CSV table of C-alpha atoms in Angstrom, one decimal:
chain,number,residue,atom,x,y,z
A,1,UNK,CA,107.6,-6.0,-102.2
A,2,UNK,CA,108.5,-2.3,-102.4
A,3,UNK,CA,107.1,-0.6,-99.3
A,4,UNK,CA,107.6,3.0,-100.5
A,5,UNK,CA,109.3,4.1,-97.3
A,6,UNK,CA,112.4,5.8,-98.8
A,7,UNK,CA,112.5,9.4,-97.7
A,8,UNK,CA,109.7,9.0,-95.1
A,9,UNK,CA,110.1,10.0,-91.5
A,10,UNK,CA,108.8,7.9,-88.6
A,11,UNK,CA,108.4,8.6,-84.9
A,12,UNK,CA,108.3,5.5,-82.8
A,13,UNK,CA,107.5,5.7,-79.1
A,14,UNK,CA,108.9,3.0,-76.9
A,15,UNK,CA,111.5,2.8,-79.6
A,16,UNK,CA,114.6,1.8,-77.6
A,17,UNK,CA,113.9,-1.9,-77.0
A,18,UNK,CA,111.8,-4.8,-78.1
A,19,UNK,CA,109.2,-4.4,-80.8
A,20,UNK,CA,109.7,-0.6,-81.0
A,21,UNK,CA,113.4,-1.0,-81.6
A,22,UNK,CA,113.0,-3.7,-84.2
A,23,UNK,CA,110.3,-1.7,-85.9
A,24,UNK,CA,112.6,1.3,-86.1
A,25,UNK,CA,115.3,-0.9,-87.5
A,26,UNK,CA,112.9,-2.4,-90.1
A,27,UNK,CA,111.7,1.0,-91.2
A,28,UNK,CA,115.3,2.3,-91.4
A,29,UNK,CA,116.3,-0.7,-93.6
A,30,UNK,CA,113.4,0.2,-95.9
A,31,UNK,CA,114.8,3.8,-96.4
A,32,UNK,CA,113.0,5.8,-93.7
A,33,UNK,CA,114.6,8.2,-91.2
A,34,UNK,CA,113.5,7.4,-87.7
A,35,UNK,CA,113.0,9.2,-84.4
A,36,UNK,CA,112.9,6.9,-81.4
A,37,UNK,CA,111.4,8.0,-78.1
A,38,UNK,CA,111.9,6.4,-74.7
A,39,UNK,CA,112.4,7.3,-71.0
A,40,UNK,CA,115.9,5.8,-70.7
A,41,UNK,CA,118.7,7.8,-72.3
A,42,UNK,CA,121.2,5.0,-72.1
A,43,UNK,CA,118.9,2.6,-73.9
A,44,UNK,CA,118.1,5.2,-76.5
A,45,UNK,CA,121.8,5.7,-77.3
A,46,UNK,CA,122.4,1.9,-77.6
A,47,UNK,CA,119.4,1.6,-79.9
A,48,UNK,CA,120.5,4.5,-82.1
A,49,UNK,CA,124.0,3.1,-82.5
A,50,UNK,CA,122.6,-0.3,-83.5
A,51,UNK,CA,120.3,1.2,-86.1
A,52,UNK,CA,122.9,3.5,-87.6
A,53,UNK,CA,125.5,0.7,-87.7
A,54,UNK,CA,123.1,-1.7,-89.5
A,55,UNK,CA,121.4,0.7,-91.8
A,56,UNK,CA,123.3,4.0,-92.1
A,57,UNK,CA,120.0,5.7,-91.6
A,58,UNK,CA,119.4,9.0,-89.9
A,59,UNK,CA,118.3,8.5,-86.3
A,60,UNK,CA,117.0,11.1,-83.8
A,61,UNK,CA,116.8,10.1,-80.1
A,62,UNK,CA,114.3,11.8,-77.9
A,63,UNK,CA,114.2,11.2,-74.2
A,64,UNK,CA,110.6,11.6,-73.2
A,65,UNK,CA,107.6,10.3,-71.2
A,66,UNK,CA,104.3,10.0,-73.2
A,67,UNK,CA,102.5,10.6,-69.9
A,68,UNK,CA,103.7,14.2,-70.2
A,69,UNK,CA,101.7,16.4,-72.6
A,70,UNK,CA,104.7,18.7,-72.9
A,71,UNK,CA,107.0,15.8,-73.9
A,72,UNK,CA,104.5,14.6,-76.5
A,73,UNK,CA,104.4,18.0,-78.1
A,74,UNK,CA,108.1,18.3,-78.0
A,75,UNK,CA,108.9,14.9,-79.6
A,76,UNK,CA,106.5,15.6,-82.6
A,77,UNK,CA,107.9,19.1,-83.1
A,78,UNK,CA,111.5,18.0,-82.7
A,79,UNK,CA,111.1,15.2,-85.2
A,80,UNK,CA,109.5,17.5,-87.8
A,81,UNK,CA,112.1,20.2,-87.3
A,82,UNK,CA,115.1,17.8,-87.4
A,83,UNK,CA,114.0,15.9,-90.6
A,84,UNK,CA,111.8,18.5,-92.2
A,85,UNK,CA,108.7,16.4,-92.2
A,86,UNK,CA,106.8,13.7,-90.3
A,87,UNK,CA,104.9,10.8,-92.1
A,88,UNK,CA,104.5,7.9,-89.7
A,89,UNK,CA,103.7,7.6,-86.0
A,90,UNK,CA,104.0,4.3,-84.2
A,91,UNK,CA,102.4,4.4,-80.8
A,92,UNK,CA,104.2,1.6,-79.1
A,93,UNK,CA,105.0,2.9,-75.6
A,94,UNK,CA,103.6,0.8,-72.8
A,95,UNK,CA,104.3,-2.0,-70.3
A,96,UNK,CA,102.5,-5.1,-69.3
A,97,UNK,CA,100.1,-4.9,-66.3
A,98,UNK,CA,97.9,-7.9,-65.6
A,99,UNK,CA,96.1,-8.6,-62.4
A,100,UNK,CA,92.6,-9.8,-61.2
A,101,UNK,CA,89.9,-7.1,-61.0
A,102,UNK,CA,89.9,-7.0,-57.2
A,103,UNK,CA,93.7,-6.3,-57.1
A,104,UNK,CA,93.7,-3.3,-59.4
A,105,UNK,CA,93.7,0.0,-57.5
A,106,UNK,CA,92.5,3.4,-58.7
A,107,UNK,CA,96.1,4.5,-59.1
A,108,UNK,CA,96.9,1.4,-61.3
A,109,UNK,CA,93.9,2.1,-63.5
A,110,UNK,CA,94.8,5.8,-63.8
A,111,UNK,CA,98.5,5.1,-64.6
A,112,UNK,CA,97.8,2.4,-67.2
A,113,UNK,CA,95.2,4.5,-69.1
A,114,UNK,CA,97.4,7.5,-68.9
A,115,UNK,CA,100.4,5.7,-70.4
A,116,UNK,CA,98.8,3.5,-73.0
A,117,UNK,CA,95.6,5.3,-74.1
A,118,UNK,CA,96.3,9.0,-73.3
A,119,UNK,CA,99.9,8.6,-74.4
A,120,UNK,CA,98.7,7.5,-77.9
A,121,UNK,CA,96.2,10.3,-78.0
A,122,UNK,CA,98.7,12.9,-77.0
A,123,UNK,CA,101.4,11.8,-79.5
A,124,UNK,CA,98.9,11.5,-82.3
A,125,UNK,CA,97.4,14.9,-81.6
A,126,UNK,CA,100.8,16.5,-81.5
A,127,UNK,CA,101.8,14.9,-84.7
A,128,UNK,CA,98.6,15.7,-86.6
A,129,UNK,CA,99.7,19.1,-88.0
A,130,UNK,CA,102.9,17.7,-89.4
A,131,UNK,CA,101.2,14.7,-91.0
A,132,UNK,CA,98.8,17.1,-92.6
A,133,UNK,CA,101.7,19.2,-93.9
A,134,UNK,CA,103.2,16.1,-95.4
A,135,UNK,CA,100.0,15.5,-97.4
A,136,UNK,CA,99.0,12.5,-95.3
A,137,UNK,CA,100.6,9.6,-93.5
A,138,UNK,CA,100.0,6.6,-91.2
A,139,UNK,CA,99.5,6.1,-87.5
A,140,UNK,CA,99.9,2.6,-86.1
A,141,UNK,CA,98.7,1.9,-82.6
A,142,UNK,CA,100.2,-1.1,-80.9
A,143,UNK,CA,97.8,-3.0,-78.6
A,144,UNK,CA,97.3,-6.6,-77.6
A,145,UNK,CA,95.1,-9.4,-78.8
A,146,UNK,CA,93.7,-9.5,-75.2
A,147,UNK,CA,92.0,-6.2,-76.2
A,148,UNK,CA,89.5,-8.2,-78.3
A,149,UNK,CA,89.0,-11.2,-76.0
A,150,UNK,CA,90.2,-10.3,-72.4
A,151,UNK,CA,91.2,-13.4,-70.3
A,152,UNK,CA,90.9,-13.5,-66.6
A,153,UNK,CA,93.5,-11.5,-64.6
A,154,UNK,CA,94.3,-9.2,-67.5
A,155,UNK,CA,93.5,-5.9,-66.0
A,156,UNK,CA,94.1,-3.0,-66.4
A,157,UNK,CA,96.0,-3.7,-69.7
A,158,UNK,CA,93.1,-5.4,-71.6
A,159,UNK,CA,90.8,-2.5,-70.9
A,160,UNK,CA,93.4,0.2,-71.8
A,161,UNK,CA,94.2,-1.7,-75.0
A,162,UNK,CA,90.5,-2.2,-75.9
A,163,UNK,CA,90.1,1.6,-75.6
A,164,UNK,CA,93.0,1.8,-78.0
A,165,UNK,CA,91.1,-0.2,-80.6
A,166,UNK,CA,88.1,2.1,-80.3
A,167,UNK,CA,90.5,5.1,-80.6
A,168,UNK,CA,92.0,3.5,-83.8
A,169,UNK,CA,88.6,3.1,-85.5
A,170,UNK,CA,87.3,6.6,-84.5
A,171,UNK,CA,90.6,8.3,-85.6
A,172,UNK,CA,90.6,6.4,-88.9
A,173,UNK,CA,87.1,7.9,-89.7
A,174,UNK,CA,88.1,11.4,-88.6
A,175,UNK,CA,91.4,11.6,-90.4
A,176,UNK,CA,90.6,9.8,-93.6
A,177,UNK,CA,89.9,13.1,-95.4
A,178,UNK,CA,93.5,14.2,-94.5
A,179,UNK,CA,94.8,11.0,-96.2
A,180,UNK,CA,96.0,9.8,-92.8
A,181,UNK,CA,95.5,6.1,-92.2
A,182,UNK,CA,95.1,4.7,-88.7
A,183,UNK,CA,95.5,1.0,-87.9
A,184,UNK,CA,96.2,-1.2,-84.9
A,185,UNK,CA,98.4,-4.2,-84.4
A,186,UNK,CA,97.3,-6.7,-81.8
A,187,UNK,CA,100.3,-8.3,-80.3
A,188,UNK,CA,100.2,-11.8,-78.8
A,189,UNK,CA,103.0,-13.7,-77.1
A,190,UNK,CA,106.2,-12.2,-78.7
A,191,UNK,CA,109.8,-12.7,-77.6
A,192,UNK,CA,110.7,-9.9,-75.3
A,193,UNK,CA,112.8,-9.2,-72.2
A,194,UNK,CA,109.8,-10.1,-70.0
A,195,UNK,CA,109.2,-13.4,-71.8
A,196,UNK,CA,112.9,-14.3,-71.7
A,197,UNK,CA,113.0,-13.7,-67.9
A,198,UNK,CA,110.0,-16.0,-67.6
A,199,UNK,CA,111.8,-18.6,-69.7
A,200,UNK,CA,114.9,-18.5,-67.5
A,201,UNK,CA,112.9,-18.6,-64.3
A,202,UNK,CA,110.5,-21.4,-65.3
A,203,UNK,CA,112.7,-23.6,-67.5
A,204,UNK,CA,116.4,-22.6,-67.6
A,205,UNK,CA,117.3,-26.1,-68.7
A,206,UNK,CA,115.5,-25.7,-72.0
A,207,UNK,CA,116.9,-23.9,-75.1
A,208,UNK,CA,114.8,-20.9,-76.3
A,209,UNK,CA,113.5,-23.0,-79.2
A,210,UNK,CA,112.4,-25.8,-76.9
A,211,UNK,CA,110.7,-23.3,-74.5
A,212,UNK,CA,109.1,-21.3,-77.2
A,213,UNK,CA,107.5,-24.4,-78.8
A,214,UNK,CA,106.0,-25.9,-75.6
A,215,UNK,CA,102.3,-26.8,-75.8
A,216,UNK,CA,101.5,-24.9,-72.6
A,217,UNK,CA,101.7,-21.6,-74.5
A,218,UNK,CA,98.6,-22.8,-76.4
A,219,UNK,CA,99.6,-21.1,-79.7
A,220,UNK,CA,98.2,-22.7,-82.8
A,221,UNK,CA,101.3,-22.1,-84.9
A,222,UNK,CA,103.2,-23.9,-82.2
A,223,UNK,CA,105.7,-21.3,-81.0
A,224,UNK,CA,106.2,-17.9,-79.5
A,225,UNK,CA,106.6,-15.2,-82.1
A,226,UNK,CA,109.7,-13.2,-82.9
A,227,UNK,CA,109.9,-9.4,-82.6
A,228,UNK,CA,110.8,-9.2,-86.3
A,229,UNK,CA,107.5,-10.8,-87.2
A,230,UNK,CA,105.6,-8.1,-85.4
A,231,UNK,CA,107.8,-5.4,-86.8
A,232,UNK,CA,107.1,-6.6,-90.4
A,233,UNK,CA,103.4,-6.1,-90.0
A,234,UNK,CA,103.8,-2.7,-88.4
A,235,UNK,CA,106.1,-1.6,-91.2
A,236,UNK,CA,103.6,-2.8,-93.8
A,237,UNK,CA,100.7,-0.9,-92.3
A,238,UNK,CA,102.9,2.2,-92.0
A,239,UNK,CA,103.9,2.0,-95.7
A,240,UNK,CA,102.3,2.9,-99.0
A,241,UNK,CA,101.9,-0.8,-99.7
A,242,UNK,CA,99.0,-0.6,-97.3
A,243,UNK,CA,97.6,2.5,-99.0
A,244,UNK,CA,94.0,1.2,-98.9
A,245,UNK,CA,94.0,-0.2,-95.4
A,246,UNK,CA,92.7,1.9,-92.5
A,247,UNK,CA,90.6,1.4,-89.4
A,248,UNK,CA,91.5,-2.2,-89.0
A,249,UNK,CA,93.3,-4.2,-86.3
A,250,UNK,CA,95.6,-7.0,-87.3
A,251,UNK,CA,96.4,-9.9,-84.9
A,252,UNK,CA,100.0,-10.9,-84.7
A,253,UNK,CA,99.6,-13.8,-82.2
A,254,UNK,CA,100.2,-17.1,-84.0
A,255,UNK,CA,96.4,-17.7,-84.1
A,256,UNK,CA,95.9,-17.7,-80.4
A,257,UNK,CA,93.3,-14.9,-80.2
A,258,UNK,CA,89.7,-16.1,-80.2
A,259,UNK,CA,88.4,-13.1,-82.2
A,260,UNK,CA,89.1,-12.0,-85.8
């Protein structure tokens, strides 16, 4: 399928590792220029080198913290200035934070909401004038399937991500007239540095394939997902192939989520 991404420009937060990096790589392979944002300069440079070596695409690295309003304004403006336009925003910045309700302090609530919810708000707001100048575009908010059906001991992440779903729907209504589509991807258990650390801690005697397919993960498709599988869905929603899709939230969780 032709995704229609050639010549487009994408800004990906949390773009130096994991799903963000593979998303940037996938978009670049499809012909887009990419700006990747993260807090760690070393990780950004490694990611940039990998993307350019594998695709030959134009890559802009932006060291920034989406908890900073000034940084959010800067990365949007820098991307548009460097490439001459901005068409796609992938709000991927965030970390896992999961604890029982009684263990979550005010500071933990504030930090999590600021990073995951307010970060997406700030970056999207900063990018909006450039998306409008481009004649429309796409925003993809990365959340978790726990946002729809929060399990026990999933705070504050499940609440921050549930707010991200509400943000996605409301933005999709407000921005439709500007031909800006807004969707969310609800990530389940996907291979990551965190999952790999857990594998090596819990079952170092098993190969990745053996560990990923253990029944204890309770994934209907029978295995932990790969980052590329998440990136493929994100790239589709960011592309013109999804030109009539907005205001929706797609689960990428192997069927584990209890809600549609």
